[in-house]
Short mmCIF file of C-alpha atoms and ligand atoms in Angstrom, two decimals:
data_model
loop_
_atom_site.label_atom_id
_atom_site.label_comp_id
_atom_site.label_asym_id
_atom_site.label_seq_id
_atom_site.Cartn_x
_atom_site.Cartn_y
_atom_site.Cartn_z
CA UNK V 15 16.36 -22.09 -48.58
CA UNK V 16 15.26 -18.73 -49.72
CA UNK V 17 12.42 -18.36 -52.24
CA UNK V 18 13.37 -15.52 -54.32
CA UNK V 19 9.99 -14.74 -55.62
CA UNK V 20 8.58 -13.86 -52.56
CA UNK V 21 12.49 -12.13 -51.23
CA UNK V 22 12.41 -8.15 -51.84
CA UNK V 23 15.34 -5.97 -52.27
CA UNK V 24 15.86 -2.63 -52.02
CA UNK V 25 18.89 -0.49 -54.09
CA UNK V 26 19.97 2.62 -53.24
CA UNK V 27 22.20 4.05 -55.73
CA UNK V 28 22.56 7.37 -57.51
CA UNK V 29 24.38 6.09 -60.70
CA UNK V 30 22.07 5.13 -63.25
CA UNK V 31 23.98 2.56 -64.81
CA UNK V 32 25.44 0.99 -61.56
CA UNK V 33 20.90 0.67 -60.75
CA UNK V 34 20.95 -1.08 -64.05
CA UNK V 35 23.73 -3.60 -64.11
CA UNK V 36 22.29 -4.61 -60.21
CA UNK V 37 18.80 -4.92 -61.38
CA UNK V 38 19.89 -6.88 -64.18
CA UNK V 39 22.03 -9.51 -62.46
CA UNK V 40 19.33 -9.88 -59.18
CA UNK V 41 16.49 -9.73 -61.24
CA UNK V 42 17.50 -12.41 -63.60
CA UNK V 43 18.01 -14.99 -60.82
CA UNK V 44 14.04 -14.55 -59.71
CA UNK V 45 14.60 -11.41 -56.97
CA UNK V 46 11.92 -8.72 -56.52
CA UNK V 47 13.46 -5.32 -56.76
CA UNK V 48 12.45 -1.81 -55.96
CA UNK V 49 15.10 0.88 -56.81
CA UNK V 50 15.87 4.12 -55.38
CA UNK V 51 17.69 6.98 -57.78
CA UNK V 52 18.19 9.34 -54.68
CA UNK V 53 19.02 8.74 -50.74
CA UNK V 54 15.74 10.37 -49.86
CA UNK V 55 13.51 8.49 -51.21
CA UNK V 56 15.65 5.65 -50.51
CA UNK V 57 15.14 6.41 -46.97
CA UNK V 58 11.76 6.92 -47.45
CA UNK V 59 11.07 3.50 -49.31
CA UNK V 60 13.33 1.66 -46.52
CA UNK V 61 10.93 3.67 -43.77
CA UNK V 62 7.73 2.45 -45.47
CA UNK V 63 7.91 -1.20 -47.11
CA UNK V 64 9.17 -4.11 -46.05
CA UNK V 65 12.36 -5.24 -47.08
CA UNK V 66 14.60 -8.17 -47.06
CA UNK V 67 17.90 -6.83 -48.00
CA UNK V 68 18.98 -3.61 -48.92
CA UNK V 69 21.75 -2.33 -51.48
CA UNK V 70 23.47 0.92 -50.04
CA UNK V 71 25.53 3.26 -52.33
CA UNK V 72 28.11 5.25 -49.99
CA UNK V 73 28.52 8.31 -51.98
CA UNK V 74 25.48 10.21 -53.08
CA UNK V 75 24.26 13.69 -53.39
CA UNK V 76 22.19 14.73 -49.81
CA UNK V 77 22.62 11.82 -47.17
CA UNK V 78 25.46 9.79 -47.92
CA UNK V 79 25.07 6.05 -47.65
CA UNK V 80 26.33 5.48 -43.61
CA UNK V 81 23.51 8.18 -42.36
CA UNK V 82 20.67 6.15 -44.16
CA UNK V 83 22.43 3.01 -42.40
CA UNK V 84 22.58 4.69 -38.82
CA UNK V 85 19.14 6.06 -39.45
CA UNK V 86 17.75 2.30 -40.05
CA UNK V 87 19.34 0.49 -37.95
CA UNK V 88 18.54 2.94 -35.25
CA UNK V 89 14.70 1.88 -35.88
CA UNK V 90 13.18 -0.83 -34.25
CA UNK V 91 11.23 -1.15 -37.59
CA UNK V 92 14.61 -1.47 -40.01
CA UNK V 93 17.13 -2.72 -37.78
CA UNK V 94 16.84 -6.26 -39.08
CA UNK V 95 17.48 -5.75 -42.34
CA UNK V 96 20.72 -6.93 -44.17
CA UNK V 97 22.57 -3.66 -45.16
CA UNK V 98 24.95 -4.74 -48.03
CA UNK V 99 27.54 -1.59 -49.11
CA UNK V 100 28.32 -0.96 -52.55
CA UNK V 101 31.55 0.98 -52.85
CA UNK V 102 33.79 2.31 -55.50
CA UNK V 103 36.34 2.86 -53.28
CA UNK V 104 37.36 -0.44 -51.15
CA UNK V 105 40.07 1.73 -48.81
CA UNK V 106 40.04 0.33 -45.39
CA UNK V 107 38.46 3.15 -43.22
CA UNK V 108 35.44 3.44 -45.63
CA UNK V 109 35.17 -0.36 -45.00
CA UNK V 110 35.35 -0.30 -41.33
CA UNK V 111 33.01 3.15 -41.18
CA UNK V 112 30.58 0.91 -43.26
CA UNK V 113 30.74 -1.85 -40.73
CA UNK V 114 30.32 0.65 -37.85
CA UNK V 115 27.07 2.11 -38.43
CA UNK V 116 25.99 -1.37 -38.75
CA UNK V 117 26.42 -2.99 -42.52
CA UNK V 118 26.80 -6.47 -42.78
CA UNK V 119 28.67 -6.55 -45.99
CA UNK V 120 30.34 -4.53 -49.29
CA UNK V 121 30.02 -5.09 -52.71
CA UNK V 122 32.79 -3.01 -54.92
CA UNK V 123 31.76 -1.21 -58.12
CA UNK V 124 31.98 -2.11 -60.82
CA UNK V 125 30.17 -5.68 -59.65
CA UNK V 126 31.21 -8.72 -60.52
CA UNK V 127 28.19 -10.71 -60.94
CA UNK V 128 28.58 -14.40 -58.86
CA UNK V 129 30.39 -12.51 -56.12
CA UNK V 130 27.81 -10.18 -56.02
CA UNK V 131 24.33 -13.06 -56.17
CA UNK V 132 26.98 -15.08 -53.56
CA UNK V 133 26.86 -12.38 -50.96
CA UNK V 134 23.03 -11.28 -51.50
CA UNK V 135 22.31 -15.00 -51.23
CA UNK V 136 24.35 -15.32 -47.83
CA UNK V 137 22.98 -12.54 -45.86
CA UNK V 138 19.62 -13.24 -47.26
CA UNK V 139 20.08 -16.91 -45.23
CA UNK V 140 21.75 -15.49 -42.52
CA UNK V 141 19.12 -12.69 -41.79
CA UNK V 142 16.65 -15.69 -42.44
CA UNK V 143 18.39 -17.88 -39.96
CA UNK V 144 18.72 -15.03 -37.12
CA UNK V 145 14.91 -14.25 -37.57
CA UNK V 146 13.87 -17.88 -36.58
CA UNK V 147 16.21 -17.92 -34.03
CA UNK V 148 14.92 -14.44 -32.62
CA UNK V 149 11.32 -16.07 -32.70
CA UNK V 150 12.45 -18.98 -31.19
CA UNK V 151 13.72 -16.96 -28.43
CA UNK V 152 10.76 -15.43 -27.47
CA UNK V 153 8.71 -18.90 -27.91
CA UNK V 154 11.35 -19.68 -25.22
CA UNK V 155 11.17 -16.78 -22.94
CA UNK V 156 7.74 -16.83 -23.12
CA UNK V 157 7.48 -20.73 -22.02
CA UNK V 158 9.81 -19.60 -19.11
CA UNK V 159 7.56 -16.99 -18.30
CA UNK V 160 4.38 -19.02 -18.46
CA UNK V 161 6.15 -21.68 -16.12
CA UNK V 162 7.04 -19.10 -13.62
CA UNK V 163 3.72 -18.20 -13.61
CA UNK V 164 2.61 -21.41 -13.19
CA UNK V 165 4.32 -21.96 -9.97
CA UNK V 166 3.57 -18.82 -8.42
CA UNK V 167 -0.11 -19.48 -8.79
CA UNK V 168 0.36 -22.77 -7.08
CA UNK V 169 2.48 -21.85 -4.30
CA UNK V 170 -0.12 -18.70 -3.73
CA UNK V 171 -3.12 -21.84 -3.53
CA UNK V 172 -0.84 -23.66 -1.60
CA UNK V 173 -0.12 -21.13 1.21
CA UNK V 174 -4.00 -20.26 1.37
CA UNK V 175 -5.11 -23.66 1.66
CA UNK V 176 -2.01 -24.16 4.12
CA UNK V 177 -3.74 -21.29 5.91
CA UNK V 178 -7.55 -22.56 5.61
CA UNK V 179 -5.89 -25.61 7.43
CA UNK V 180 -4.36 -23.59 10.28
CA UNK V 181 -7.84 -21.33 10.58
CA UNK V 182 -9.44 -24.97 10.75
CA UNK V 183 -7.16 -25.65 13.47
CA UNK V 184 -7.90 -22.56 15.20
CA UNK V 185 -11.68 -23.28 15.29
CA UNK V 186 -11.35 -26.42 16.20
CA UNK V 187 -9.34 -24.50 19.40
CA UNK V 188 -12.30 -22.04 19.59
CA UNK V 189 -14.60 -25.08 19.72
CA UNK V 190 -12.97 -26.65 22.30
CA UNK V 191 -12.55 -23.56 24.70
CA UNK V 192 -16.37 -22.86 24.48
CA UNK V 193 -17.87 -26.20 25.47
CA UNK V 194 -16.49 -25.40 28.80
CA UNK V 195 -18.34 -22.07 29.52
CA UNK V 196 -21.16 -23.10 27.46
CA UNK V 197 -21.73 -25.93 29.65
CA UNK V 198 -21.34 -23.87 33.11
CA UNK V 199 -23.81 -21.29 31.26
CA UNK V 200 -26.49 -23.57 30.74
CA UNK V 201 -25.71 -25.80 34.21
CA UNK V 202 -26.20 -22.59 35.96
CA UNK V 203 -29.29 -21.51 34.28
CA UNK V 204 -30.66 -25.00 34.99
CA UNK V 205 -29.53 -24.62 38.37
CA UNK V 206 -31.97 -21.22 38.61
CA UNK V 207 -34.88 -23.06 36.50
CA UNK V 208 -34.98 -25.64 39.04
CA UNK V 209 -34.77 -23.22 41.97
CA UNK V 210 -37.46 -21.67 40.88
CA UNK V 211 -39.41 -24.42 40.12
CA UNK V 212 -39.18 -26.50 43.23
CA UNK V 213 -39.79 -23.11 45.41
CA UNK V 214 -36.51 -23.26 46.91
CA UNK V 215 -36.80 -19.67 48.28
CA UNK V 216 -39.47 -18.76 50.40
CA UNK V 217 -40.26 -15.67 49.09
CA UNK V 218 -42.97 -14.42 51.29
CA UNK V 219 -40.00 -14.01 53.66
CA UNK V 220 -37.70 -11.39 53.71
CA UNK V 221 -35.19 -13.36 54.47
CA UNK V 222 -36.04 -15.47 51.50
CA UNK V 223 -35.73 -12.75 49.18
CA UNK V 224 -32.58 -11.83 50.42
CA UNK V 225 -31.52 -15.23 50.07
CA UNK V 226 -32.74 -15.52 46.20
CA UNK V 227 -31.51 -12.40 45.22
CA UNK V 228 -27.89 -12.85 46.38
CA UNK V 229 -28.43 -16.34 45.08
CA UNK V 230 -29.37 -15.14 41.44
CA UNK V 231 -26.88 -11.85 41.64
CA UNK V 232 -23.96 -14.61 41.98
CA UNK V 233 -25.34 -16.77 38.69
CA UNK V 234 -25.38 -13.38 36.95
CA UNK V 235 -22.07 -12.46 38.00
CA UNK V 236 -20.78 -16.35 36.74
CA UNK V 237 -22.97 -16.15 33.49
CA UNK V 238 -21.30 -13.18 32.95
CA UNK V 239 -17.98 -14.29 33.56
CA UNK V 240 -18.42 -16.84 30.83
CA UNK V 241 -19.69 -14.82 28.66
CA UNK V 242 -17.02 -11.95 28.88
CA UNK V 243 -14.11 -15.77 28.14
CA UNK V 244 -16.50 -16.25 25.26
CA UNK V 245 -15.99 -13.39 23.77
CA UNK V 246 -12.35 -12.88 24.50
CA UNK V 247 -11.85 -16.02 22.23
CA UNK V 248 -13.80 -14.81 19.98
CA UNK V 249 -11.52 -11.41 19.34
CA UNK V 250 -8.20 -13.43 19.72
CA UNK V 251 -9.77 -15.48 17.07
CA UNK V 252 -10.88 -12.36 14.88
CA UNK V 253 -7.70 -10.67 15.60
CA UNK V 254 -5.27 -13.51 14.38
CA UNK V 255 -7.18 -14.11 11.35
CA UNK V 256 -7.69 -10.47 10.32
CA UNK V 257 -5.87 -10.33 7.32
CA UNK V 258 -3.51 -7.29 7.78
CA UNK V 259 -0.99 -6.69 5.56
CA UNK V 260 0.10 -3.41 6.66
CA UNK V 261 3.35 -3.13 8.66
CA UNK V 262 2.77 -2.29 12.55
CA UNK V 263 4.75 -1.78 15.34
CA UNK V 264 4.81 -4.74 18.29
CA UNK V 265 6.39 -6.02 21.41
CA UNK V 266 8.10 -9.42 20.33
CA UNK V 267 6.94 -10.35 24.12
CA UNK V 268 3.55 -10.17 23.75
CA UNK V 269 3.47 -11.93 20.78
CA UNK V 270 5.16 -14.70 21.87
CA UNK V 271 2.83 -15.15 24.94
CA UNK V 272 -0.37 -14.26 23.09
CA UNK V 273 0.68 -17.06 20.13
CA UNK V 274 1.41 -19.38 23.76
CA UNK V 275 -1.90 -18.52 24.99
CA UNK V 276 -3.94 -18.97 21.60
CA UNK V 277 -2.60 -22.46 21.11
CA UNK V 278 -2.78 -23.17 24.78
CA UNK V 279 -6.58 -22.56 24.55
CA UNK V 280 -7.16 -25.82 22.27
CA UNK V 281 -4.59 -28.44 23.96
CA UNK V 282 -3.32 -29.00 27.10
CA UNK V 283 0.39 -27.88 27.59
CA UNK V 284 0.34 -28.29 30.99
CA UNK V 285 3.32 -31.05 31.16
CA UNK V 286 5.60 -28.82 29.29
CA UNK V 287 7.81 -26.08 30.51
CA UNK V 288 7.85 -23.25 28.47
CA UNK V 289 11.11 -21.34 29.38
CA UNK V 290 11.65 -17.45 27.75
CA UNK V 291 14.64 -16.11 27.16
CA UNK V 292 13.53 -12.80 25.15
CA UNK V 293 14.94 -9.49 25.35
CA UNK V 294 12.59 -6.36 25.64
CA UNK V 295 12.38 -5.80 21.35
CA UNK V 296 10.01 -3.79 19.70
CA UNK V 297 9.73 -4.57 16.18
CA UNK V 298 8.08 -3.29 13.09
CA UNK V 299 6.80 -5.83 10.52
CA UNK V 300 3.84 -8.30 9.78
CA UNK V 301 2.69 -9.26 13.52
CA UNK V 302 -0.16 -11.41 13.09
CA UNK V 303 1.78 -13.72 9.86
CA UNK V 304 4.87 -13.61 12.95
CA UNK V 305 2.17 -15.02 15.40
CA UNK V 306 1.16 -17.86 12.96
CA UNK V 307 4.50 -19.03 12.61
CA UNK V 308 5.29 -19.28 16.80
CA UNK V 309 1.98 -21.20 16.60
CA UNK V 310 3.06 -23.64 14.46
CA UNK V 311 6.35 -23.89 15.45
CA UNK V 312 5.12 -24.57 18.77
CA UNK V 313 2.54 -26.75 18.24
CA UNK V 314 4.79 -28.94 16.30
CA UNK V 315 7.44 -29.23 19.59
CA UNK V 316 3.93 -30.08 21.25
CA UNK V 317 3.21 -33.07 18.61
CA UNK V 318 6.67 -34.17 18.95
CA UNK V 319 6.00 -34.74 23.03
CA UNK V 320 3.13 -37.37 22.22
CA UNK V 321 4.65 -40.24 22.20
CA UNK V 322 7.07 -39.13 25.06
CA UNK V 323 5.03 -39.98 28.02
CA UNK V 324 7.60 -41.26 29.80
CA UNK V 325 9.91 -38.70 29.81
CA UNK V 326 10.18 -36.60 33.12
CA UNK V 327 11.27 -33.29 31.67
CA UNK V 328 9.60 -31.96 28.77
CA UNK V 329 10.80 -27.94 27.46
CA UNK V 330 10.34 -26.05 24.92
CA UNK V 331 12.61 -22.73 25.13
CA UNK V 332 12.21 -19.95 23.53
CA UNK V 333 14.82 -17.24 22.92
CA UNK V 334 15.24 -13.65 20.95
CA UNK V 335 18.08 -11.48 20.39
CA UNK V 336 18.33 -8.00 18.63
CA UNK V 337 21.26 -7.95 16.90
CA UNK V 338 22.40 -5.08 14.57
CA UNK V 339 18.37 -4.54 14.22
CA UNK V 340 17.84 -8.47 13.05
CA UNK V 341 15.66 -10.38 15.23
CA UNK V 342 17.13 -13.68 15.75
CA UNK V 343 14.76 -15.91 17.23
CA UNK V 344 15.01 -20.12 18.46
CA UNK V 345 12.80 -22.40 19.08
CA UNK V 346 13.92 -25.46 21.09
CA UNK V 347 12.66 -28.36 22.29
CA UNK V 348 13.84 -31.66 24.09
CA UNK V 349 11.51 -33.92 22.74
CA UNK V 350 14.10 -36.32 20.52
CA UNK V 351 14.70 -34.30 17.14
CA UNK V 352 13.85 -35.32 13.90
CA UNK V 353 15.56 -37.85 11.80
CA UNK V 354 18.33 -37.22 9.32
CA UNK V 355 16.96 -38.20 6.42
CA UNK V 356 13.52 -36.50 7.21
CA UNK V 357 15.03 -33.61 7.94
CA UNK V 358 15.98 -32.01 4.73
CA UNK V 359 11.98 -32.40 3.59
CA UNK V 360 10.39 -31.20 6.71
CA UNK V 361 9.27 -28.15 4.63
CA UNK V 362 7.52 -29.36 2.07
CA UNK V 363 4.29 -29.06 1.28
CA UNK V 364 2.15 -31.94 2.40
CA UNK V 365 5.61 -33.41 4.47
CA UNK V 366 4.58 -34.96 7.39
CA UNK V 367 5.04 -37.82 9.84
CA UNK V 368 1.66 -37.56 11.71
CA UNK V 369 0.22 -40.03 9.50
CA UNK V 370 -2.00 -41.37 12.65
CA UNK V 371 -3.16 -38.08 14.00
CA UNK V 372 -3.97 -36.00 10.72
CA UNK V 373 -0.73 -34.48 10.05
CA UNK V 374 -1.22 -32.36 6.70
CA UNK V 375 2.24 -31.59 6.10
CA UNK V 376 1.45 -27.88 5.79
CA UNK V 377 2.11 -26.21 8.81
CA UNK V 378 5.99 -25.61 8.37
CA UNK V 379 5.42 -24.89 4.45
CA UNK V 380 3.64 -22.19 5.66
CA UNK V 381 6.42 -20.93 8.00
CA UNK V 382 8.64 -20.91 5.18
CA UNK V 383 6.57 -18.82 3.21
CA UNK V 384 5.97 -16.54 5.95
CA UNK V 385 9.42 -16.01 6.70
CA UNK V 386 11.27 -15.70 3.12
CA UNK V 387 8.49 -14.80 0.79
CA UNK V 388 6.55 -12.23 3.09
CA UNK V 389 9.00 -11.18 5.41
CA UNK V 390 12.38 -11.89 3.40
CA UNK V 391 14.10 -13.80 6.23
CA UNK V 392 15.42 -16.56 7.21
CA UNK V 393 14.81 -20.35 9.02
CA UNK V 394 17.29 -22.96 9.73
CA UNK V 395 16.73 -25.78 11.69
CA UNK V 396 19.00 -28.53 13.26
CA UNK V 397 19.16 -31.42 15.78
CA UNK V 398 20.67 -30.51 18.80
CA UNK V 399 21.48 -31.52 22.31
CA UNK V 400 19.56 -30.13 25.17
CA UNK V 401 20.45 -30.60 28.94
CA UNK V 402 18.19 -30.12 31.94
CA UNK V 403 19.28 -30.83 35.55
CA UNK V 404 22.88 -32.97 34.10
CA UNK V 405 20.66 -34.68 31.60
CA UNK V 406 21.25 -34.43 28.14
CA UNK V 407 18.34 -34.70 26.06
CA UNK V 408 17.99 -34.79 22.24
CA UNK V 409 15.85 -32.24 20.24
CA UNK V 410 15.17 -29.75 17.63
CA UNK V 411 16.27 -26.19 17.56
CA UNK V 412 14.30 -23.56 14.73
CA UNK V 413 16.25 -20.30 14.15
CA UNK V 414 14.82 -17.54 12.52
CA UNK V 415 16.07 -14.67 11.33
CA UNK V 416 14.26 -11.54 10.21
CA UNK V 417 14.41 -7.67 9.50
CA UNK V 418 12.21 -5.31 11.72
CA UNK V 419 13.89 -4.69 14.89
CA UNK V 420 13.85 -0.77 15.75
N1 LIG C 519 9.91 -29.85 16.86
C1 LIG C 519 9.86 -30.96 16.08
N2 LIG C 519 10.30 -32.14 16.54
C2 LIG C 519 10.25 -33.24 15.76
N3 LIG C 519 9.78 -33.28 14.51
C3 LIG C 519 9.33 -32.12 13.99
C4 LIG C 519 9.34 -30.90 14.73
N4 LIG C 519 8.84 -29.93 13.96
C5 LIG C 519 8.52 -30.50 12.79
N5 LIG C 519 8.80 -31.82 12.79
C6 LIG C 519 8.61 -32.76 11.66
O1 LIG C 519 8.29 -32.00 10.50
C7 LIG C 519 7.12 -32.53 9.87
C8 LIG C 519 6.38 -31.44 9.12
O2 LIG C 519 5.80 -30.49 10.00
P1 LIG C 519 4.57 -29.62 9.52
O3 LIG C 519 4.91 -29.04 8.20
O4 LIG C 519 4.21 -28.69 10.61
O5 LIG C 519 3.43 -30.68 9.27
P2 LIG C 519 2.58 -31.53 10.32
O6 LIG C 519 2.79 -30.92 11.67
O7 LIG C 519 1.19 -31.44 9.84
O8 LIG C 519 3.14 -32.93 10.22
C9 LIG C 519 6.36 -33.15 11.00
O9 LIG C 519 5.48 -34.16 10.55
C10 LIG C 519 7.47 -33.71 11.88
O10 LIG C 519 7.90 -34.98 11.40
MG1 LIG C 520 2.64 -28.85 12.10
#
């Protein structure tokens, strides 16, 4: 319903007696109305208050009635409002031109009062009506947009704490690969302390200075030795984590054997063959986030070998192609594939199988991301067959697809 009281309307007419009669017959049924004896100010008023309707003359004196309309509706400020004609002359082509420039409506001179209140009324409603809709719109849009939002925070939380989990898993590595020197470091400085204290070296002697001294240059030379694997670890570590966002050029080949040699630092992959089937690419792109993704791709062939300590032949194969500059690359393994109806979830955050050994269900999330979010590629992964010496063995086969080869 429209409340009339509070509904203002404009009229634009040059004839003093057609302003009358309209003023008459709206403001008797409640309407507020400001009036406008030339175009100009017409335009002006229209410019400068706000309106509900408006009541267009065609024909006046300076600018006619369908340049005040073009000028309005060509304002973000005006374009809302109803434009209702009022025409002596109800030819056709004035009609249409009226409708053009964007009316919504004629009234013909001289009025006739119910048909006149019955049109007001209706494109009061209507322009009513398309306003809440309009609002309603945008409430929309904007809940959309909100969502959207939404989600992309969570999947950005999600792929950093998929990648705190992975850095946890890399320390864990790092960890691991230092007890082992740590241990020879402090054996062999034992080794020197007791030396030294049970006077193992007579070293009034020449010959037992000789002795000591070759004795303690070959420590040094092992200490050192540890030290320098120490510190190598250290760098891979630094390197693979150094968050680098900047495209760089690479040799698919090394990465592939430095991600092999990163995750063979934490487990033993000794009972697996890794086979490589890579051509000589150099590629352009995100080389560490490409690293992270072999890694887990890898490690997750590993997992699948656990409970297959029975079986003779264990492989993992990898293989890259450049075609047409897009690096295809597959990773397969024998080690029994995964199960149909796991398969379509496998990359899912929080997915996982490894319910007894800490699986978190992250790792291949965070391939995904890597791959079509930051790199705008590919993965596809099926069950396949895989045959070593006339045996046919079942397993899992990840292809990925990206831009960057040069
Ligand atoms: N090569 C594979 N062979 C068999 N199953 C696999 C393989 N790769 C992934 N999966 C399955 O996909 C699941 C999800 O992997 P991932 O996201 O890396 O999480 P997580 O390794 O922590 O379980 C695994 O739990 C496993 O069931
Ligand atoms: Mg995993």
């Amino acid at each position: 319903m429209i409340d009339k009281n509070k509904t203002k309307i404009l009229l634009i007419d040059d004839n003093p007696k057609n302003l009358q009669i309209a003023m008459n017959i709206l403001s008797s049924e409640g309407y507020k109305l400001i009036y406008a004896k030339d175009s100009e100010k017409g335009l002006y008023l229209a410019q400068n208050d706000d309106f509900d309707l408006i009541l267009l003359d065609v024909l006046m004196p300076g600018i006619d009635g369908y340049t005040i309309c073009t000028k309005l509706k060509n304002n973000p400020k005006t374009q809302d409002i109803p434009i209702i004609f009022l025409t002596v002359k109800d030819e056709e082509q004035d009609i249409i031109k009226g409708f053009e420039c964007g009316g919504v409506d004629y009234v013909t001179k001289p009025f006739q009062v119910a048909v006149l209140l019955k049109r007001v009324e209706t494109h009061l409603t209507l322009a009513q009506q398309t306003k809440k809709l309009k609002q309603l719109n945008q409430d929309l849009n904007r809940q959309v947009h909100d969502q959207v939002e939404k989600i992309r925070l969570k999947d950005q939380i999600l792929f950093q704490q998929s990648k705190m989990v992975s850095m946890g898993e890399m320390i864990a590595n790092i960890a691991h690969q230092w007890r082992q020197p740590l241990t020879a470091i402090s054996a062999a400085l034992v080794g020197i302390k007791t030396k030294v204290h049970l006077k193992k070296f007579d070293l009034k002697t020449e010959e037992g200075s000789k002795a000591f001294e070759d004795y303690l240059t070959k420590k040094f030379d092992d200490i050192q030795e540890y030290i320098d694997t120490l510190s190598t670890t250290v760098d891979d570590f630094r390197y693979f984590f150094r968050p680098k966002k900047d495209k760089e050029h690479f040799e698919l080949q090394h990465i592939v054997d430095k991600s092999i040699k990163l995750l063979e630092e934490g487990i033993d992959m000794s009972s697996i063959k890794i086979i490589k089937e890579i051509e000589p690419i150099t590629m352009i792109g995100l080389k560490n986030e490409l690293s992270q993704v072999l890694i887990n791709l890898l490690k997750n062939a590993y997992d699948a070998f656990e409970n297959k300590s029975n079986q003779n032949a264990k492989e993992i194969k990898i293989k890259a192609a450049n075609i047409d500059k897009t690096i295809h690359i597959y990773i397969q393994d024998n080690a029994g594939g995964i199960d149909t109806e796991v398969l379509p979830k496998i990359f899912e955050p929080y997915f996982t199988t490894k319910h007894q050994s800490n699986g978190t269900g992250l790792g291949l999330y965070m391939v995904s991301e890597i791959i079509q979010k930051h790199m705008k590629g590919h993965i596809y992964v099926e069950n396949i067959s895989y045959t070593i010496d006339n045996l046919t063995y079942k397993g899992v086969q990840f292809h990925i697809e990206i831009q960057g080869g040069v």
